[in-house]
PDB file of C-alpha atoms in Angstrom:
ATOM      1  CA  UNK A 308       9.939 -56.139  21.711  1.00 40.00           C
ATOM      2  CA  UNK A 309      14.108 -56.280  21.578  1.00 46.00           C
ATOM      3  CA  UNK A 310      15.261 -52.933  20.995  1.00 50.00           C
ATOM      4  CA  UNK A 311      18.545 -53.136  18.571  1.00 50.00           C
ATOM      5  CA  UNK A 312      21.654 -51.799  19.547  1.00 51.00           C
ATOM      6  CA  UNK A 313      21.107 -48.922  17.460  1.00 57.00           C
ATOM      7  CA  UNK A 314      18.698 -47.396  20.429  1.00 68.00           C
ATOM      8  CA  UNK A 315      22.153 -47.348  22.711  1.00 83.00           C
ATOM      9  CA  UNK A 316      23.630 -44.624  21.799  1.00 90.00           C
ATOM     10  CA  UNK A 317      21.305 -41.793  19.942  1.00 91.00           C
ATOM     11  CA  UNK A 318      20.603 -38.537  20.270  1.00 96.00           C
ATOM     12  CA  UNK A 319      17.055 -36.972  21.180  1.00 94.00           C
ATOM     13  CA  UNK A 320      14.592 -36.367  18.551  1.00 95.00           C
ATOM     14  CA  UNK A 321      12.933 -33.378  20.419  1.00 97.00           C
ATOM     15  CA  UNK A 322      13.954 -30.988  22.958  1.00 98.00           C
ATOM     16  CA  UNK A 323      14.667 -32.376  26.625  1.00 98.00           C
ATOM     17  CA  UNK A 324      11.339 -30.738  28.787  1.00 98.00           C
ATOM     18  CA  UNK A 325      12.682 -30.791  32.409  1.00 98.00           C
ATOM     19  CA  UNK A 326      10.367 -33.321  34.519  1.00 96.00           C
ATOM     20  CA  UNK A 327      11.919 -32.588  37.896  1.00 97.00           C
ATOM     21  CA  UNK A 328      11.374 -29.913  40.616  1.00 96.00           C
ATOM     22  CA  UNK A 329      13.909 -30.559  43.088  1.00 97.00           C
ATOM     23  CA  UNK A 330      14.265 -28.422  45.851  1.00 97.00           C
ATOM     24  CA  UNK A 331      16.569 -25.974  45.355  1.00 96.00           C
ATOM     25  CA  UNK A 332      19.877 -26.332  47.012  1.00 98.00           C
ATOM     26  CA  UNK A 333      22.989 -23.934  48.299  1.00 98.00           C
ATOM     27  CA  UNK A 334      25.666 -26.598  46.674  1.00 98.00           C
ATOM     28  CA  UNK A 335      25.102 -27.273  42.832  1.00 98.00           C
ATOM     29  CA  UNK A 336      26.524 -30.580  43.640  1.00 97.00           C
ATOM     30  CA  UNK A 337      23.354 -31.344  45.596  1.00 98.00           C
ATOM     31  CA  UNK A 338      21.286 -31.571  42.451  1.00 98.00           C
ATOM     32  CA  UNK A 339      23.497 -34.407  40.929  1.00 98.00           C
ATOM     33  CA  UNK A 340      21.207 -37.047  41.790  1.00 96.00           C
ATOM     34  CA  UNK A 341      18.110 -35.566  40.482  1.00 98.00           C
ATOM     35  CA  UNK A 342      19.924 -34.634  37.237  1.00 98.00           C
ATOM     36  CA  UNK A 343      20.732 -38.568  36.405  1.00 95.00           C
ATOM     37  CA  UNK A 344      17.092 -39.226  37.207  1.00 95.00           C
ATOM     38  CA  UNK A 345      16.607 -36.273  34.647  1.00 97.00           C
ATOM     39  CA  UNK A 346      18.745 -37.306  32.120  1.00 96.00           C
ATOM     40  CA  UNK A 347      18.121 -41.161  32.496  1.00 92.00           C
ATOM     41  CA  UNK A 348      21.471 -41.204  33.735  1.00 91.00           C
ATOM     42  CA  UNK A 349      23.303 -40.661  30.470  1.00 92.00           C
ATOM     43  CA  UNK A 350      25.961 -37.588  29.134  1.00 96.00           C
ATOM     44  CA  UNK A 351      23.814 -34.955  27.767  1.00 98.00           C
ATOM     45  CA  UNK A 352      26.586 -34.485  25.240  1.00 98.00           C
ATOM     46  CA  UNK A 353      28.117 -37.817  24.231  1.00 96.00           C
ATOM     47  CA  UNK A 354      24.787 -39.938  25.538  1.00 94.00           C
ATOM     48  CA  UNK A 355      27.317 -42.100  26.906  1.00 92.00           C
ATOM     49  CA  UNK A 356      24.733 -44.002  29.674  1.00 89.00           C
ATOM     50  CA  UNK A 357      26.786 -44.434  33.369  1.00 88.00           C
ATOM     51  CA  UNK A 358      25.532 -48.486  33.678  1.00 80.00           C
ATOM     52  CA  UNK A 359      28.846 -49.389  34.013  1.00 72.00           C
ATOM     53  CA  UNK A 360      31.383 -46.660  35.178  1.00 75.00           C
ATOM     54  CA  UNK A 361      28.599 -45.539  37.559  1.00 71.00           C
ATOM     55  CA  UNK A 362      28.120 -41.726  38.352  1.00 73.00           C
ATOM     56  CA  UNK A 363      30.980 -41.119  40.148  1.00 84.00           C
ATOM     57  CA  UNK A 364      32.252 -40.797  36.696  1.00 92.00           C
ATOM     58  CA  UNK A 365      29.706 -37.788  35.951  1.00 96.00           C
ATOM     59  CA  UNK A 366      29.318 -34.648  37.187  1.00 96.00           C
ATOM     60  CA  UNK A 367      27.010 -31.624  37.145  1.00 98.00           C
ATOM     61  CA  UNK A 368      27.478 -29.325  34.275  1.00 98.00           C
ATOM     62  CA  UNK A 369      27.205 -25.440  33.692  1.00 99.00           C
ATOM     63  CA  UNK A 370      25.782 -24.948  30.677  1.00 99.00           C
ATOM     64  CA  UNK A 371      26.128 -21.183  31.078  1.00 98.00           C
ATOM     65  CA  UNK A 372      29.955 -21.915  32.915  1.00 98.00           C
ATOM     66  CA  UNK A 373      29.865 -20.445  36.745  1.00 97.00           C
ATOM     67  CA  UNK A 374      32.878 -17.823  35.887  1.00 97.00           C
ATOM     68  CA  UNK A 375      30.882 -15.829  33.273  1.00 97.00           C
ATOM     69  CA  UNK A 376      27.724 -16.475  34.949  1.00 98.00           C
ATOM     70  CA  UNK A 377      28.070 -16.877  38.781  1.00 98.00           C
ATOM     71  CA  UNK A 378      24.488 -16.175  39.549  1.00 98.00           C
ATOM     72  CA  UNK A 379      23.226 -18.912  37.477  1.00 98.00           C
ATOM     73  CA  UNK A 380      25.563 -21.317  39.854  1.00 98.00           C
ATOM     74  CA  UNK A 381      22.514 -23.380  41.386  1.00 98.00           C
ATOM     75  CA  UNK A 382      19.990 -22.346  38.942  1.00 98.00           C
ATOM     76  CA  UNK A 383      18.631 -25.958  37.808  1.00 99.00           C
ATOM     77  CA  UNK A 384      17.429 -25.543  34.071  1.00 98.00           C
ATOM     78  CA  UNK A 385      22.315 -24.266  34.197  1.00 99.00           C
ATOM     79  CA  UNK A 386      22.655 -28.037  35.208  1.00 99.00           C
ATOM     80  CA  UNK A 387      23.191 -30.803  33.168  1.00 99.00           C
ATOM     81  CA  UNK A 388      24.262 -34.470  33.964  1.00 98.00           C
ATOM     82  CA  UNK A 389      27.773 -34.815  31.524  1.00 97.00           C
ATOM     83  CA  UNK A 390      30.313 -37.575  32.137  1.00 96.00           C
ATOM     84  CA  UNK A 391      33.511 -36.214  33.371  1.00 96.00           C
ATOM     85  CA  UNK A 392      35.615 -36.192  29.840  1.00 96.00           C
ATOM     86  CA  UNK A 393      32.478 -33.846  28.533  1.00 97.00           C
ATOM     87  CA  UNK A 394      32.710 -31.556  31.406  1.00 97.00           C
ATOM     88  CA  UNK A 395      36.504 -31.195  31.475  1.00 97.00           C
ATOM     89  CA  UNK A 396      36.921 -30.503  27.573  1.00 98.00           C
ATOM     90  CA  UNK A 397      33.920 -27.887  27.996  1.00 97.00           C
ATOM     91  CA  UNK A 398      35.339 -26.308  31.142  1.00 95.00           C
ATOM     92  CA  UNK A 399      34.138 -23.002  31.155  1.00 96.00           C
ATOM     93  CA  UNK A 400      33.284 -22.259  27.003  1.00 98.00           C
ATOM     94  CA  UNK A 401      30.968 -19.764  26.321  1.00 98.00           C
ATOM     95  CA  UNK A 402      30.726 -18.824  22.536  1.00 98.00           C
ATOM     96  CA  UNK A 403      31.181 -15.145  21.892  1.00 98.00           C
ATOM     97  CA  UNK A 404      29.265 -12.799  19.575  1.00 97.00           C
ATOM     98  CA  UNK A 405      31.363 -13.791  16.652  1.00 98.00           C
ATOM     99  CA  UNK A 406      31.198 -17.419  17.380  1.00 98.00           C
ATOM    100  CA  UNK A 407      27.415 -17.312  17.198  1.00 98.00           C
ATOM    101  CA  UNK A 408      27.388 -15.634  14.016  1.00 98.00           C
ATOM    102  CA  UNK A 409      29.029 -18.986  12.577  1.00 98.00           C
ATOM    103  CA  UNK A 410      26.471 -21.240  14.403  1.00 98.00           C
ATOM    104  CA  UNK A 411      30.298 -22.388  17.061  1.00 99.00           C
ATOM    105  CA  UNK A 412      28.341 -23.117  20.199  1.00 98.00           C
ATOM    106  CA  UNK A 413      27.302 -26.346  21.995  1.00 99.00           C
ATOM    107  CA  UNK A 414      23.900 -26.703  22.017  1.00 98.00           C
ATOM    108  CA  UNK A 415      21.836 -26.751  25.130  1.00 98.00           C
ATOM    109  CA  UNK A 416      20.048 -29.798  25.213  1.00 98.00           C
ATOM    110  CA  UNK A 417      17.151 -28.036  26.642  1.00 98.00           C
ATOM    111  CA  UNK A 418      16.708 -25.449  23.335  1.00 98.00           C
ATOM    112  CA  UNK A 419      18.129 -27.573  20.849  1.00 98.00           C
ATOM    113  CA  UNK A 420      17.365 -30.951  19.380  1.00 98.00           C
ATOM    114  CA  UNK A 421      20.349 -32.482  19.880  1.00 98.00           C
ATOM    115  CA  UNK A 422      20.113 -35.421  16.581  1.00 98.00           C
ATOM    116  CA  UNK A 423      19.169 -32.345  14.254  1.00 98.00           C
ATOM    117  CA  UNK A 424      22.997 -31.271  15.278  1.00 98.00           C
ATOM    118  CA  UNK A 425      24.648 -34.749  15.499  1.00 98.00           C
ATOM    119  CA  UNK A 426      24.018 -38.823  14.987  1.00 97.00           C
ATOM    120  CA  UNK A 427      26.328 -41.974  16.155  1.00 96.00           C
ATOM    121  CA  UNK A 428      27.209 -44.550  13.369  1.00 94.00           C
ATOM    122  CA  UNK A 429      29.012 -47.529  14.620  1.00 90.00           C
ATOM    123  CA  UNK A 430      30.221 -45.791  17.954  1.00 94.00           C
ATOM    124  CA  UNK A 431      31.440 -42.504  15.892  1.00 97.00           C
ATOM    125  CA  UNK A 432      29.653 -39.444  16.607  1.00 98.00           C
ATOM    126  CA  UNK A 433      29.189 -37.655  12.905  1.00 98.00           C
ATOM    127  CA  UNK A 434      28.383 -33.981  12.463  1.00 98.00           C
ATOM    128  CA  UNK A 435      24.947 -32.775  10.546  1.00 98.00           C
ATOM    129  CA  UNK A 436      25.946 -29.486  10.350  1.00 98.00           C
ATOM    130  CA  UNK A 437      28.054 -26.876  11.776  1.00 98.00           C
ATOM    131  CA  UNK A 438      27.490 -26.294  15.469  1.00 99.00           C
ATOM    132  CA  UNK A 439      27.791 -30.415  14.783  1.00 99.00           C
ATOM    133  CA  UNK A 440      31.049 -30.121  14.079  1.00 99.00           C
ATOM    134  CA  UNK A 441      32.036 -27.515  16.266  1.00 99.00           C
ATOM    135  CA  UNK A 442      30.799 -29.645  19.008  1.00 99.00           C
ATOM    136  CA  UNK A 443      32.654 -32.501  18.087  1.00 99.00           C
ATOM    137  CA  UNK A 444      35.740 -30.598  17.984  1.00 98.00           C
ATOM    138  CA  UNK A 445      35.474 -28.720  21.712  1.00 98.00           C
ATOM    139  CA  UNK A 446      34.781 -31.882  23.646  1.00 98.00           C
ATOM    140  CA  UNK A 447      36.652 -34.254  21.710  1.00 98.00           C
ATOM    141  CA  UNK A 448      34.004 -36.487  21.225  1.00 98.00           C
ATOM    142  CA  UNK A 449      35.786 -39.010  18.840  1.00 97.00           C
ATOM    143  CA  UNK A 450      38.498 -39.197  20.764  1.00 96.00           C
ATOM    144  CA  UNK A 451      40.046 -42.978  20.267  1.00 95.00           C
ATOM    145  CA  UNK A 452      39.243 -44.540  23.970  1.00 93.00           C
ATOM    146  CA  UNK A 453      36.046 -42.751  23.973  1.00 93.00           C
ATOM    147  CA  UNK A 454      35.263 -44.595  20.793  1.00 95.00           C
ATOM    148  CA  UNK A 455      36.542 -47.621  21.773  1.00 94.00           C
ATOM    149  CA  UNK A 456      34.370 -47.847  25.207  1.00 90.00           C
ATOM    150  CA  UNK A 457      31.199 -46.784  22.713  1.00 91.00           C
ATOM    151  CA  UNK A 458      32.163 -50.044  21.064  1.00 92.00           C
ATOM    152  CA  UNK A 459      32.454 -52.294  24.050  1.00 90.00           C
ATOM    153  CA  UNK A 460      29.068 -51.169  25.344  1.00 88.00           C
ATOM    154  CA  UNK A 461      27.464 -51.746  21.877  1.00 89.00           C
ATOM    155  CA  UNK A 462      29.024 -55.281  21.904  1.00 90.00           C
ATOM    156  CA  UNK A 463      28.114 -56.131  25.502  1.00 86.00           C
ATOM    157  CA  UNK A 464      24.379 -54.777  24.598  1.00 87.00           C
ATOM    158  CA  UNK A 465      24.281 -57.107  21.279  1.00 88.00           C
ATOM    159  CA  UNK A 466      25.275 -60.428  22.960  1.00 89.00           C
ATOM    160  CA  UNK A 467      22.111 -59.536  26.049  1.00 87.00           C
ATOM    161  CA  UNK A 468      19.921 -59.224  22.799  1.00 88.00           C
ATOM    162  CA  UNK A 469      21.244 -62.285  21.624  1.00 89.00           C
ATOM    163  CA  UNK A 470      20.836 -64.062  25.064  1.00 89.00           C
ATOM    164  CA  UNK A 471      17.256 -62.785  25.597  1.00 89.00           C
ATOM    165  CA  UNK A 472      16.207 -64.319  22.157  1.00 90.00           C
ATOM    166  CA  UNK A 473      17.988 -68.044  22.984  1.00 89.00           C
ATOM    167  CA  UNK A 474      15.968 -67.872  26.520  1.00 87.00           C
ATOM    168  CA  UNK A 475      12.790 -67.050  24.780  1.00 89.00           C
ATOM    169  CA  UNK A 476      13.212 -69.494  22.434  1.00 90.00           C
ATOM    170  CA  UNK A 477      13.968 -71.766  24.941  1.00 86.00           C
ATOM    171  CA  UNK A 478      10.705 -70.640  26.701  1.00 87.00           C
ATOM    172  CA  UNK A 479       8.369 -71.667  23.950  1.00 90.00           C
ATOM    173  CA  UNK A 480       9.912 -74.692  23.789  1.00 89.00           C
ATOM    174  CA  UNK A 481       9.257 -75.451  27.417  1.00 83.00           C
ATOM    175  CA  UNK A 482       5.845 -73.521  27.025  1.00 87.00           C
ATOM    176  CA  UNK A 483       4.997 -76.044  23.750  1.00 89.00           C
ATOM    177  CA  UNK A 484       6.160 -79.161  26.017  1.00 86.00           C
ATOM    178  CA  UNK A 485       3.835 -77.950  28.972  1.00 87.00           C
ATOM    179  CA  UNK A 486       0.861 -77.589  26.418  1.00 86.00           C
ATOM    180  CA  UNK A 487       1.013 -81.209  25.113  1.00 88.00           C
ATOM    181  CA  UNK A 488       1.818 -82.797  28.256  1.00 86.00           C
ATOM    182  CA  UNK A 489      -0.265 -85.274  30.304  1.00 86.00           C
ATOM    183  CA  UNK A 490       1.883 -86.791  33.215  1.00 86.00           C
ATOM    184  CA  UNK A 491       1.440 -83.864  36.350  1.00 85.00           C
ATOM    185  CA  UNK A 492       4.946 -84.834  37.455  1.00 86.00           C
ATOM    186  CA  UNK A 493       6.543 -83.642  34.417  1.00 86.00           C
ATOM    187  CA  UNK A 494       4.044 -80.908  34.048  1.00 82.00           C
ATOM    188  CA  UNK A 495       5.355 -79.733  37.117  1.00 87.00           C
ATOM    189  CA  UNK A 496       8.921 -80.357  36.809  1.00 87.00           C
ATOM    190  CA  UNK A 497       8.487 -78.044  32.997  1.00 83.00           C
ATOM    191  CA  UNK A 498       6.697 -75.454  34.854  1.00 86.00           C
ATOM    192  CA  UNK A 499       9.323 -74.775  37.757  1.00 87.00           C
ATOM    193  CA  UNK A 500      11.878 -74.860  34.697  1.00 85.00           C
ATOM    194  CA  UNK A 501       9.601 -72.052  32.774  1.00 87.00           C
ATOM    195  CA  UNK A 502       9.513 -70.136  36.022  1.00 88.00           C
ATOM    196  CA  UNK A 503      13.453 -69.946  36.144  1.00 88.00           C
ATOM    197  CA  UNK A 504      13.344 -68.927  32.812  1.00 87.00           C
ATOM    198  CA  UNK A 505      11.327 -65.634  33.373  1.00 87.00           C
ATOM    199  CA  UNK A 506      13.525 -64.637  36.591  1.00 88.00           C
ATOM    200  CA  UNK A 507      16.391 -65.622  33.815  1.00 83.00           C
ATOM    201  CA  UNK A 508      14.461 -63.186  31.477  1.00 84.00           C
ATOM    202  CA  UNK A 509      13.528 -60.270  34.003  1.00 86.00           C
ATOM    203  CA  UNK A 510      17.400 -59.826  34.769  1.00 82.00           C
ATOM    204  CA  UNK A 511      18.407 -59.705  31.210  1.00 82.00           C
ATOM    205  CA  UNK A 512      15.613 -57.039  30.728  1.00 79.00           C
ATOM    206  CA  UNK A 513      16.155 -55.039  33.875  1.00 80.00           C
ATOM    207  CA  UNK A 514      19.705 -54.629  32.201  1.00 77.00           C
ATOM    208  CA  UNK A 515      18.753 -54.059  28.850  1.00 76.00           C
ATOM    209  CA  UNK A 516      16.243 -51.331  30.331  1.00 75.00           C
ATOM    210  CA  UNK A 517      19.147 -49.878  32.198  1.00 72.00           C
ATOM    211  CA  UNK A 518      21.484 -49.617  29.609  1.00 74.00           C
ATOM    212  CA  UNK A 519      19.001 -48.212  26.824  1.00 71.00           C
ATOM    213  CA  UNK A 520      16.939 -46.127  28.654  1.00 62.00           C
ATOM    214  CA  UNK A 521      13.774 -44.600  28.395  1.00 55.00           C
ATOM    215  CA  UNK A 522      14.848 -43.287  25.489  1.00 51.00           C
TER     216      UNK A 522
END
């Protein structure tokens, strides 16, 4: 079944539960790989997947920032994977006592679910409540290229969709040709064709899956 483009960019319904148990390293750095495996390698805070700026454009994030909390430096359930706009506009933010009080934090994907807090219409990440909006706010998450790059992934995932469909229309037709065929030559000559056709197929899926996720 062809997931819609509305599966590209959405925020969990539940809490993440780590999976992972790497082995614990001296260099919070060394965990970056494991976290993209983690967080089927998209932004815990924008969801923004890496498919096509790769992870060098994300980093390991703090939730609990290494200046206020310096033993929690290569503590695994501190990491996060975040691309690299997230984890510069969150620096080192830790909401205070009076913060709290007014629900201002960013929520920790870990304790929180994440779409109770905030959902993306049309590549524009909307607020469901306060820490929502709050969230929004610190890490700039509508800001107008961010928006825009939403966009071009949403596009570039609606014309695969659209691609997959013509090739498995194409398929049955080849399929339907096969079935009422009598002549082995041509039987054989449709079947190498179908056979292109899946390879054709398992490439547009192995992208889709990429860019969508297990999510």
């Amino acid at each position: 079944m062809t997931k819609n483009s509305n599966s590209l960019f959405m925020y969990p319904k539940e809490r993440h539960i780590r999976r992972l148990s790497p082995p614990k390293y001296s260099r919070y750095r060394s965990y970056k790989i494991s976290l993209q495996e983690e967080f089927y390698c998209r932004c815990v805070y924008c969801t923004l997947p890496d498919v096509l700026k790769g992870h060098e454009a994300f980093g390991v994030d703090h939730y609990r920032p290494r200046s206020k909390f310096p033993g929690l430096e290569v503590e695994y359930t501190n990491l996060f994977y975040s691309c690299n706009i997230c984890n510069s506009m969150k620096r080192d933010f830790w909401p205070s006592k009076e913060q709290l009080v007014k629900k201002h934090f960013i929520p920790n994907p870990c304790d929180h679910v994440m779409h109770g807090h905030l959902k993306i219409v049309d590549a524009e990440i909307i607020a469901k409540d306060i820490t929502g909006k709050f969230m929004i706010d610190v890490l700039d998450l509508n800001e107008a290229k961010s928006v825009e790059y939403r966009k071009t992934l949403i596009a570039i995932y609606n014309s695969i969709i659209t691609e997959v469909k013509e090739v498995e229309r194409k398929k049955k037709i080849f399929l339907s040709k096969i079935k009422k065929c009598t002549d082995d030559a041509t039987k054989n000559d449709l079947s190498k064709k179908t056979e292109l056709i899946d390879k054709n197929l398992a490439k547009l899926h192995q992208l889709q899956a990429r860019m969508i996720g297990p999510m």
